Amino acid sequence: MLPDPTRPPDTPPALHLEDVVKRYPSVVALSGVSFEVPPGSVTLLAGPNGAGKTTLLRILLDLASRQSGRVQVFDLDPVDAQVPVRAATGFLPEELDFPFPMLRVREVLDFQSRFRPTWDPEYAETLATELELPRNQRWRELSKGQRRRVQITAALAHRPPLLLLDEPTDGLDPVGRERVLSLLATHLAETGATALYCTHVVAEAQGLADRLVVLKRGQVRVAESVDTLRRTLFRIEFRGGEAPPTPPGGDPTPAGTGPSPAATDPTPSAAEPTLQRTDRTPSLIRREGSQMGSERWVLRGSEEAIRGWATDTGLDLLSLDTLTPAEAVLAYLSPNAPATGDPR
Amino acid sequence: MTLSYGPLRVNPSDPRPLYVQIVDEVRRAVSCGLLPPGDSLPSVRELAGALRINPNTVLQAYRELEREGVVEVRRGQGTFVAPGVRSSEVSREVARELAHRCLREAARAGLSPDAFMEALHEALPPTPDPAPAPNPDSDDAS
């Protein structure tokens, strides 16, 4: 059954993170991460390597500890409820390792099935066929792509309500990537599962996303539904003058030092978002470039507010366009984009 | 990159949201007769899988098309082109959408709507000389 995207906004989130902090001896992996994932949605967790994505997934499964903050997976704290949380999750780890490399693929799947009470052997068979798994080959003889495909089968075959996917297409060739993305879309349609999909290759997965969370250096840059971003994030192109205009709301403050220009949106993606105060006053997210007499900026704010600001400023506006999710991620990853994760 | 399912094509890097692209594509297929009234649309699962997009997006598009009266959802059976759909009305909607897109592009090129319209008229294939009016008397000339 498909989840109803018009579900009431008070449905409890599938994942809830509040001020999560994780410090390693020499580095802060997560510094006050907060966001929610509504049930039945697909959230792309994007960020460069080392942003803290893998650490975050491991904390959700209690494979890594946290120093402080609140974490809830379907209303359970994974520290107190490790077993049910793991049973409810299809986890695709970043590593392509398996503890018993001598086992054959069918034995690997059999091994995995023992830890998953809801394992569906028929579905596992369908997935194995779809992904062309070499059932009699030993793990140690498998290519990277083959290992990935075995792991994907193991993560989906028990139809878990939650999928935590760490770079799912890593190691796959272009055809394999397409097949896996298509399989994921079908799986989501059939199971209505909630997914947190970590990647630094956003473009290939953007069609799957309901929501985006952009993580950089352990901080949330933006956590928002794709629909809201379509309505509140725009690229403007204008004729550059001799004196550059003052950006609306001043220049973006360096990450982590300024006030939060926009709060994270805690309501599910389908709810009609009321424009936040900050969306009526546009703010500059990124200066994309200035070439051949044209300047391109990415602004956060309603279209009406941005057009109003441009008129007031006397800007010669050439175009105003929405951004694709992949472009939105890039804008928020720019060196001076404001952080909204509000580290306190 | 363009992804297709039959005549339905979407492109995740198109500035239009994916659900709007699906709505536009279904309208286009209905308008040009590829999807006649009563024909079934692909299931949410099938279309999401083929286009590698979120099933909620397909559902959102189908709901929008249902609101517009282009399709009807029959519980447990699937989604069908509404038997009573007037393809001329759908065609008008397709044309309106296309006109808006063209005008946006024209504005980007610094063209006034008038300048664009003029070019559009010039680009039209020449209308053939009006055929000589059939002689109403020719048949019974003998």
Coordinates of C-alpha atoms in Angstrom, one line a residue:
Chain A
M1 CA 0.0 0.0 0.0
L2 CA 1.2 3.4 -0.8
P3 CA 1.3 5.9 2.0
D4 CA -1.1 8.7 1.6
P5 CA 1.0 11.8 0.9
T6 CA -1.9 13.9 2.2
R7 CA -1.5 12.3 5.6
P8 CA -2.2 14.7 8.4
P9 CA 0.9 16.7 9.5
D10 CA 0.7 15.4 13.0
T11 CA 1.7 11.8 12.0
P12 CA 4.8 11.0 14.1
P13 CA 8.0 11.1 12.1
A14 CA 9.8 7.9 11.2
L15 CA 13.1 9.5 12.3
H16 CA 13.6 12.3 14.7
L17 CA 17.0 13.8 15.4
E18 CA 17.5 16.6 17.8
D19 CA 20.9 18.3 18.6
V20 CA 22.8 15.1 18.0
V21 CA 26.5 15.5 18.8
K22 CA 29.2 13.1 18.0
R23 CA 32.9 13.8 18.7
Y24 CA 35.8 11.6 17.9
P25 CA 39.1 12.3 19.7
S26 CA 40.4 14.5 16.9
V27 CA 37.3 15.6 15.1
V28 CA 33.7 16.6 15.6
A29 CA 31.7 14.4 13.3
L30 CA 28.2 15.8 14.1
S31 CA 27.7 19.1 15.9
G32 CA 24.1 19.6 16.8
V33 CA 22.3 17.8 14.0
S34 CA 18.5 18.1 14.0
F35 CA 16.0 17.0 11.4
E36 CA 13.0 14.7 10.9
V37 CA 12.0 12.2 8.3
P38 CA 8.2 11.8 7.8
P39 CA 7.0 8.2 7.3
G40 CA 6.8 7.0 3.8
S41 CA 9.1 9.7 2.5
V42 CA 12.5 9.4 0.8
T43 CA 15.0 11.8 2.2
L44 CA 18.3 12.4 0.4
L45 CA 21.1 13.0 2.8
A46 CA 23.6 14.8 0.8
G47 CA 27.0 16.2 1.5
P48 CA 30.7 15.8 0.6
N49 CA 32.8 13.0 1.8
G50 CA 33.5 13.4 5.5
A51 CA 30.3 15.4 6.1
G52 CA 29.1 13.0 8.8
K53 CA 26.6 11.0 6.7
T54 CA 27.9 7.6 7.6
T55 CA 28.3 8.4 11.3
L56 CA 24.7 9.6 11.4
L57 CA 23.4 6.3 9.9
R58 CA 25.5 4.3 12.4
I59 CA 24.1 6.3 15.3
L60 CA 20.6 5.5 14.1
L61 CA 21.4 1.8 14.4
D62 CA 23.4 2.1 17.6
L63 CA 26.5 1.0 15.7
A64 CA 28.1 4.2 16.9
S65 CA 27.4 6.1 20.2
R66 CA 26.6 9.8 20.5
Q67 CA 27.7 12.2 23.1
S68 CA 24.4 14.1 23.4
G69 CA 21.1 14.7 21.6
R70 CA 17.9 12.9 21.0
V71 CA 17.4 10.1 18.4
Q72 CA 14.2 8.3 17.7
V73 CA 13.5 5.7 15.1
F74 CA 9.8 5.0 15.0
D75 CA 9.5 6.5 18.5
L76 CA 12.3 4.2 19.8
D77 CA 15.7 5.2 21.0
P78 CA 18.1 2.9 19.2
V79 CA 20.3 2.7 22.3
D80 CA 17.5 1.3 24.4
A81 CA 15.8 -0.7 21.6
Q82 CA 18.7 -1.9 19.5
V83 CA 17.1 -5.2 18.5
P84 CA 13.7 -3.9 17.2
V85 CA 15.3 -0.9 15.5
R86 CA 17.7 -3.1 13.6
A87 CA 15.0 -5.6 12.7
A88 CA 12.9 -2.8 11.3
T89 CA 15.7 -1.5 9.1
G90 CA 17.2 -2.5 5.8
F91 CA 20.8 -1.2 6.1
L92 CA 23.1 -0.9 3.2
P93 CA 26.5 -0.1 4.7
E94 CA 29.2 1.9 3.0
E95 CA 31.7 -1.0 3.2
L96 CA 31.6 -3.9 0.8
D97 CA 32.8 -6.4 3.5
F98 CA 31.3 -9.6 4.7
P99 CA 32.8 -11.5 7.7
F100 CA 32.9 -14.9 6.0
P101 CA 34.3 -14.4 2.5
M102 CA 34.4 -18.2 1.9
L103 CA 30.6 -18.4 1.8
R104 CA 28.8 -18.6 -1.5
V105 CA 26.2 -15.9 -2.4
R106 CA 23.2 -18.1 -1.6
E107 CA 24.8 -18.9 1.8
V108 CA 25.4 -15.3 2.4
L109 CA 21.8 -14.6 1.8
D110 CA 20.8 -17.5 4.0
F111 CA 23.0 -16.2 6.7
Q112 CA 21.5 -12.8 6.5
S113 CA 17.9 -14.2 6.5
R114 CA 18.5 -15.7 10.0
F115 CA 18.7 -12.3 11.6
R116 CA 15.6 -11.0 9.9
P117 CA 12.3 -12.6 11.1
T118 CA 10.3 -11.1 8.2
W119 CA 12.6 -12.4 5.5
D120 CA 10.6 -13.2 2.4
P121 CA 12.4 -16.0 0.5
E122 CA 10.3 -15.6 -2.6
Y123 CA 11.1 -11.9 -2.8
A124 CA 14.7 -12.5 -2.1
E125 CA 14.7 -14.9 -5.1
T126 CA 13.0 -12.2 -7.3
L127 CA 15.6 -9.6 -6.3
A128 CA 18.5 -12.1 -6.8
T129 CA 17.2 -12.8 -10.3
E130 CA 16.5 -9.1 -11.1
L131 CA 20.1 -8.2 -9.9
E132 CA 21.6 -11.2 -11.6
L133 CA 23.4 -12.5 -8.5
P134 CA 25.9 -15.3 -9.1
R135 CA 24.4 -17.6 -6.5
N136 CA 27.2 -20.2 -6.4
Q137 CA 30.1 -17.8 -6.4
R138 CA 32.1 -17.2 -3.2
W139 CA 32.0 -13.7 -1.6
R140 CA 35.7 -13.3 -2.0
E141 CA 35.5 -13.9 -5.7
L142 CA 32.9 -11.2 -6.3
S143 CA 33.5 -7.9 -7.9
K144 CA 32.6 -4.7 -6.1
G145 CA 29.4 -4.3 -8.1
Q146 CA 28.4 -7.9 -7.4
R147 CA 29.0 -7.5 -3.7
R148 CA 26.8 -4.3 -3.7
R149 CA 24.0 -6.2 -5.4
V150 CA 24.1 -9.0 -2.8
Q151 CA 24.0 -6.3 -0.1
I152 CA 21.0 -4.7 -1.7
T153 CA 19.1 -8.0 -1.9
A154 CA 19.8 -8.5 1.8
A155 CA 18.7 -5.0 2.7
L156 CA 15.3 -5.3 0.9
A157 CA 14.3 -8.9 1.1
H158 CA 12.7 -8.6 4.6
R159 CA 10.6 -5.6 3.4
P160 CA 11.7 -3.4 6.3
P161 CA 9.7 -0.3 7.1
L162 CA 12.9 1.7 7.1
L163 CA 15.8 1.8 4.6
L164 CA 19.1 3.3 5.6
L165 CA 21.1 3.4 2.4
D166 CA 24.7 4.5 2.3
E167 CA 25.8 5.3 -1.2
P168 CA 23.7 2.5 -2.7
T169 CA 25.0 2.8 -6.2
D170 CA 28.7 2.8 -5.1
G171 CA 30.7 0.3 -7.1
L172 CA 28.1 -0.3 -9.7
D173 CA 28.5 0.3 -13.4
P174 CA 26.1 2.7 -15.2
V175 CA 23.6 0.0 -16.2
G176 CA 23.8 -1.4 -12.7
R177 CA 23.0 2.0 -11.2
E178 CA 20.0 2.4 -13.4
R179 CA 18.7 -1.0 -12.5
V180 CA 19.2 -0.5 -8.7
L181 CA 17.5 2.9 -8.8
S182 CA 14.5 1.4 -10.7
L183 CA 14.4 -1.5 -8.3
L184 CA 14.3 0.9 -5.3
A185 CA 11.5 3.0 -6.9
T186 CA 9.5 -0.2 -7.4
H187 CA 10.3 -1.5 -3.9
L188 CA 9.2 1.9 -2.4
A189 CA 5.9 1.7 -4.3
E190 CA 5.2 -1.8 -3.1
T191 CA 6.2 -1.4 0.6
G192 CA 5.7 2.3 1.3
A193 CA 8.9 2.2 3.3
T194 CA 10.6 5.3 4.6
A195 CA 14.1 5.8 3.3
L196 CA 17.1 7.8 4.2
Y197 CA 19.4 7.8 1.2
C198 CA 22.9 9.0 1.7
T199 CA 24.9 10.1 -1.3
H200 CA 27.3 12.6 -2.7
V201 CA 26.1 11.9 -6.2
V202 CA 22.7 13.7 -5.9
A203 CA 21.9 14.0 -9.6
E204 CA 21.3 10.3 -10.2
A205 CA 18.9 9.9 -7.2
Q206 CA 17.1 13.3 -7.2
G207 CA 14.0 11.8 -8.9
L208 CA 13.5 9.6 -5.8
A209 CA 13.7 12.4 -3.2
D210 CA 10.7 13.9 -1.3
R211 CA 13.1 15.8 1.0
L212 CA 16.6 17.0 1.1
V213 CA 19.0 17.2 4.1
V214 CA 22.3 18.8 3.3
L215 CA 25.1 18.0 5.7
K216 CA 28.5 19.7 5.7
R217 CA 31.2 19.3 8.3
G218 CA 28.7 17.9 10.8
Q219 CA 26.1 20.6 10.4
V220 CA 22.8 20.7 8.7
R221 CA 22.8 23.3 6.0
V222 CA 19.2 22.8 5.0
A223 CA 16.5 20.2 5.8
E224 CA 13.4 20.8 3.7
S225 CA 10.9 19.1 1.4
V226 CA 11.7 19.2 -2.3
D227 CA 8.3 20.9 -2.9
T228 CA 9.1 23.7 -0.4
L229 CA 12.5 24.3 -2.1
R230 CA 10.8 24.6 -5.4
R231 CA 8.7 27.4 -4.0
T232 CA 11.4 29.2 -2.0
L233 CA 14.7 28.7 -3.7
F234 CA 15.4 30.5 -7.0
R235 CA 18.3 31.3 -9.3
I236 CA 18.2 34.9 -10.6
E237 CA 20.2 36.1 -13.5
F238 CA 20.7 39.8 -13.9
R239 CA 22.7 42.3 -15.9
G240 CA 25.7 43.1 -13.8
G241 CA 26.4 46.8 -13.2
E242 CA 29.4 48.7 -12.2
A243 CA 28.3 48.8 -8.6
P244 CA 27.1 45.4 -7.5
P245 CA 23.8 45.5 -5.7
T246 CA 23.6 44.8 -2.0
P247 CA 22.3 41.3 -1.5
P248 CA 19.0 41.1 0.2
G249 CA 19.4 40.5 4.0
G250 CA 23.1 41.3 3.7
D251 CA 25.9 38.8 2.8
P252 CA 25.5 35.3 4.1
T253 CA 27.2 35.0 7.4
P254 CA 30.1 32.5 7.7
A255 CA 28.9 29.1 8.6
G256 CA 28.0 28.6 12.2
T257 CA 28.3 32.2 13.4
G258 CA 25.2 33.9 12.3
P259 CA 21.5 33.8 13.2
S260 CA 19.6 31.0 11.5
P261 CA 18.1 32.6 8.4
A262 CA 15.5 29.9 7.9
A263 CA 14.3 27.3 10.4
T264 CA 14.1 23.7 9.3
D265 CA 10.6 22.6 8.2
P266 CA 9.3 20.0 10.6
T267 CA 6.1 19.3 8.8
P268 CA 5.7 16.5 6.3
S269 CA 6.4 17.2 2.7
A270 CA 2.8 17.1 1.5
A271 CA 1.6 19.8 3.9
E272 CA 1.1 23.1 2.2
P273 CA 3.9 25.1 3.8
T274 CA 3.1 28.5 5.0
L275 CA 5.9 30.9 3.9
Q276 CA 8.1 31.5 6.8
R277 CA 8.9 35.0 7.8
T278 CA 12.4 34.6 6.3
D279 CA 10.9 33.6 3.0
R280 CA 9.2 37.0 2.7
T281 CA 12.6 38.7 3.1
P282 CA 14.9 37.0 0.5
S283 CA 18.3 36.0 1.5
L284 CA 21.4 35.3 -0.5
I285 CA 22.5 31.6 -0.5
R286 CA 25.1 31.6 -3.2
R287 CA 26.8 33.8 -5.7
E288 CA 27.1 31.3 -8.6
G289 CA 29.1 33.4 -11.0
S290 CA 29.6 36.6 -12.9
Q291 CA 30.5 36.2 -16.5
M292 CA 30.0 38.1 -19.7
G293 CA 28.0 40.8 -18.1
S294 CA 25.5 38.5 -16.4
E295 CA 25.4 37.6 -12.7
R296 CA 23.8 34.6 -11.2
W297 CA 22.7 34.4 -7.6
V298 CA 20.7 31.8 -5.7
L299 CA 18.2 33.4 -3.3
R300 CA 16.0 31.9 -0.7
G301 CA 12.6 33.5 -0.5
S302 CA 9.2 33.5 -2.2
E303 CA 9.2 34.4 -5.9
E304 CA 7.0 37.4 -5.1
A305 CA 9.4 38.7 -2.5
I306 CA 12.4 38.2 -4.8
R307 CA 10.8 40.0 -7.7
G308 CA 9.8 42.8 -5.2
W309 CA 13.3 43.1 -4.0
A310 CA 14.7 43.2 -7.5
T311 CA 12.3 46.0 -8.5
D312 CA 13.2 48.0 -5.4
T313 CA 16.9 47.5 -6.1
G314 CA 16.5 48.5 -9.7
L315 CA 17.9 45.2 -10.8
D316 CA 17.8 44.3 -14.5
L317 CA 16.4 40.8 -14.0
L318 CA 17.0 38.5 -17.0
S319 CA 15.5 35.4 -15.5
L320 CA 14.3 33.7 -12.4
D321 CA 14.2 29.9 -12.3
T322 CA 13.6 27.1 -9.8
L323 CA 16.5 24.8 -8.9
T324 CA 16.6 21.0 -9.3
P325 CA 17.3 19.1 -6.0
A326 CA 20.9 18.5 -7.2
E327 CA 21.4 22.2 -7.9
A328 CA 19.9 23.1 -4.5
V329 CA 22.4 20.8 -2.8
L330 CA 25.2 22.5 -4.6
A331 CA 24.0 25.9 -3.7
Y332 CA 23.8 25.0 0.0
L333 CA 27.3 23.4 -0.1
S334 CA 28.9 26.6 -1.4
P335 CA 31.6 27.8 1.0
N336 CA 29.6 30.8 2.3
A337 CA 26.1 29.3 2.3
P338 CA 24.4 30.0 5.7
A339 CA 24.0 27.1 8.1
T340 CA 20.5 26.4 9.4
G341 CA 21.4 23.6 11.7
D342 CA 22.0 26.3 14.3
P343 CA 24.8 24.9 16.4
R344 CA 24.4 26.5 19.8
Chain B
M1 CA 18.8 12.7 -19.0
T2 CA 15.4 11.9 -20.4
L3 CA 13.6 8.8 -19.0
S4 CA 10.7 7.3 -20.8
Y5 CA 7.8 5.0 -20.4
G6 CA 6.1 4.6 -23.7
P7 CA 5.2 8.1 -24.9
L8 CA 5.7 9.6 -21.4
R9 CA 9.0 11.3 -21.0
V10 CA 10.4 13.1 -18.0
N11 CA 13.7 14.7 -17.3
P12 CA 14.8 15.2 -13.6
S13 CA 17.0 18.2 -14.6
D14 CA 14.1 20.0 -16.2
P15 CA 13.1 23.0 -14.1
R16 CA 9.5 21.8 -14.0
P17 CA 8.8 19.6 -11.0
L18 CA 8.6 15.9 -11.9
Y19 CA 4.9 15.6 -11.1
V20 CA 4.1 18.6 -13.4
Q21 CA 6.1 16.9 -16.2
I22 CA 4.1 13.7 -15.8
V23 CA 0.8 15.7 -15.8
D24 CA 2.0 17.5 -19.0
E25 CA 3.1 14.3 -20.7
V26 CA -0.2 12.5 -20.0
R27 CA -2.1 15.5 -21.3
R28 CA 0.0 15.5 -24.4
A29 CA -0.6 11.8 -25.0
V30 CA -4.4 12.3 -24.5
S31 CA -4.3 15.4 -26.7
C32 CA -2.6 13.6 -29.7
G33 CA -4.7 10.5 -29.3
L34 CA -2.0 8.1 -28.1
L35 CA -4.1 7.6 -25.0
P36 CA -7.8 7.4 -26.0
P37 CA -10.6 7.6 -23.4
G38 CA -10.9 4.4 -21.4
D39 CA -7.2 3.4 -21.9
S40 CA -5.3 2.4 -18.8
L41 CA -2.3 4.4 -17.5
P42 CA 0.7 2.5 -16.1
S43 CA 0.4 1.6 -12.5
V44 CA 2.2 3.8 -10.0
R45 CA 4.7 1.0 -9.3
E46 CA 5.4 0.5 -13.0
L47 CA 5.8 4.1 -13.9
A48 CA 7.9 4.9 -10.8
G49 CA 10.2 2.0 -11.6
A50 CA 10.6 2.8 -15.2
L51 CA 11.3 6.5 -14.6
R52 CA 13.3 5.8 -11.4
I53 CA 11.3 8.3 -9.5
N54 CA 9.5 8.5 -6.2
P55 CA 6.1 6.7 -6.3
N56 CA 4.6 9.6 -4.3
T57 CA 5.4 11.8 -7.3
V58 CA 3.5 9.6 -9.7
L59 CA 0.6 9.5 -7.2
Q60 CA 0.6 13.3 -7.0
A61 CA 0.5 13.5 -10.8
Y62 CA -2.4 11.1 -11.1
R63 CA -4.3 12.9 -8.4
E64 CA -3.8 16.2 -10.2
L65 CA -5.0 14.6 -13.5
E66 CA -8.0 13.2 -11.7
R67 CA -8.9 16.6 -10.3
E68 CA -8.7 18.0 -13.8
G69 CA -11.0 15.2 -15.0
V70 CA -8.4 13.8 -17.5
V71 CA -8.2 10.4 -15.7
E72 CA -10.3 8.5 -13.3
V73 CA -9.0 6.2 -10.6
R74 CA -11.0 3.0 -10.3
R75 CA -10.3 1.4 -6.9
G76 CA -8.4 -1.8 -7.2
Q77 CA -8.3 -1.6 -10.9
G78 CA -6.0 1.2 -11.8
T79 CA -6.0 4.6 -13.4
F80 CA -7.8 5.2 -16.8
V81 CA -8.2 8.0 -19.2
A82 CA -11.7 9.4 -18.3
P83 CA -14.2 8.1 -20.8
G84 CA -15.8 11.5 -21.0
V85 CA -12.6 13.4 -21.5
R86 CA -12.8 16.0 -24.3
S87 CA -9.5 15.8 -26.1
S88 CA -10.1 19.2 -27.6
E89 CA -10.1 20.7 -24.1
V90 CA -7.0 18.8 -23.1
S91 CA -5.3 20.1 -26.3
R92 CA -6.2 23.6 -25.3
E93 CA -4.5 23.1 -22.0
V94 CA -1.4 21.6 -23.7
A95 CA -1.3 24.6 -26.0
R96 CA -1.7 27.1 -23.1
E97 CA 1.2 25.4 -21.2
L98 CA 3.4 25.5 -24.3
A99 CA 2.6 29.1 -24.9
H100 CA 3.6 30.0 -21.3
R101 CA 6.9 28.2 -21.7
C102 CA 7.6 29.9 -25.0
L103 CA 6.9 33.3 -23.6
R104 CA 9.2 32.7 -20.7
E105 CA 12.0 31.7 -23.1
A106 CA 11.2 34.8 -25.2
A107 CA 11.4 37.0 -22.1
R108 CA 14.8 35.4 -21.3
A109 CA 16.0 36.5 -24.7
G110 CA 14.7 40.0 -24.1
L111 CA 11.9 39.7 -26.6
S112 CA 8.5 41.4 -26.1
P113 CA 5.5 39.1 -26.6
D114 CA 4.7 41.1 -29.7
A115 CA 8.1 40.5 -31.2
F116 CA 7.8 36.8 -30.4
M117 CA 4.3 36.6 -31.9
E118 CA 5.5 38.3 -35.1
A119 CA 8.3 35.7 -35.5
L120 CA 5.8 32.9 -34.8
H121 CA 3.5 34.2 -37.6
E122 CA 6.5 34.4 -39.9
A123 CA 7.5 30.9 -39.0
L124 CA 4.1 29.4 -39.9
P125 CA 4.2 27.3 -43.0
P126 CA 2.8 29.2 -45.9
T127 CA -0.9 28.7 -46.3
P128 CA -1.6 27.1 -49.6
D129 CA -3.5 29.2 -52.1
P130 CA -7.2 28.8 -51.4
A131 CA -8.4 25.9 -53.5
P132 CA -10.7 27.1 -56.3
A133 CA -14.1 26.9 -55.0
P134 CA -15.8 23.7 -56.2
N135 CA -18.2 24.5 -58.9
P136 CA -21.5 23.6 -57.5
D137 CA -22.7 23.1 -61.0
S138 CA -19.9 20.8 -62.1
D139 CA -21.7 17.6 -61.1
D140 CA -24.8 18.2 -62.9
A141 CA -23.2 20.0 -65.7
S142 CA -24.0 17.2 -68.1

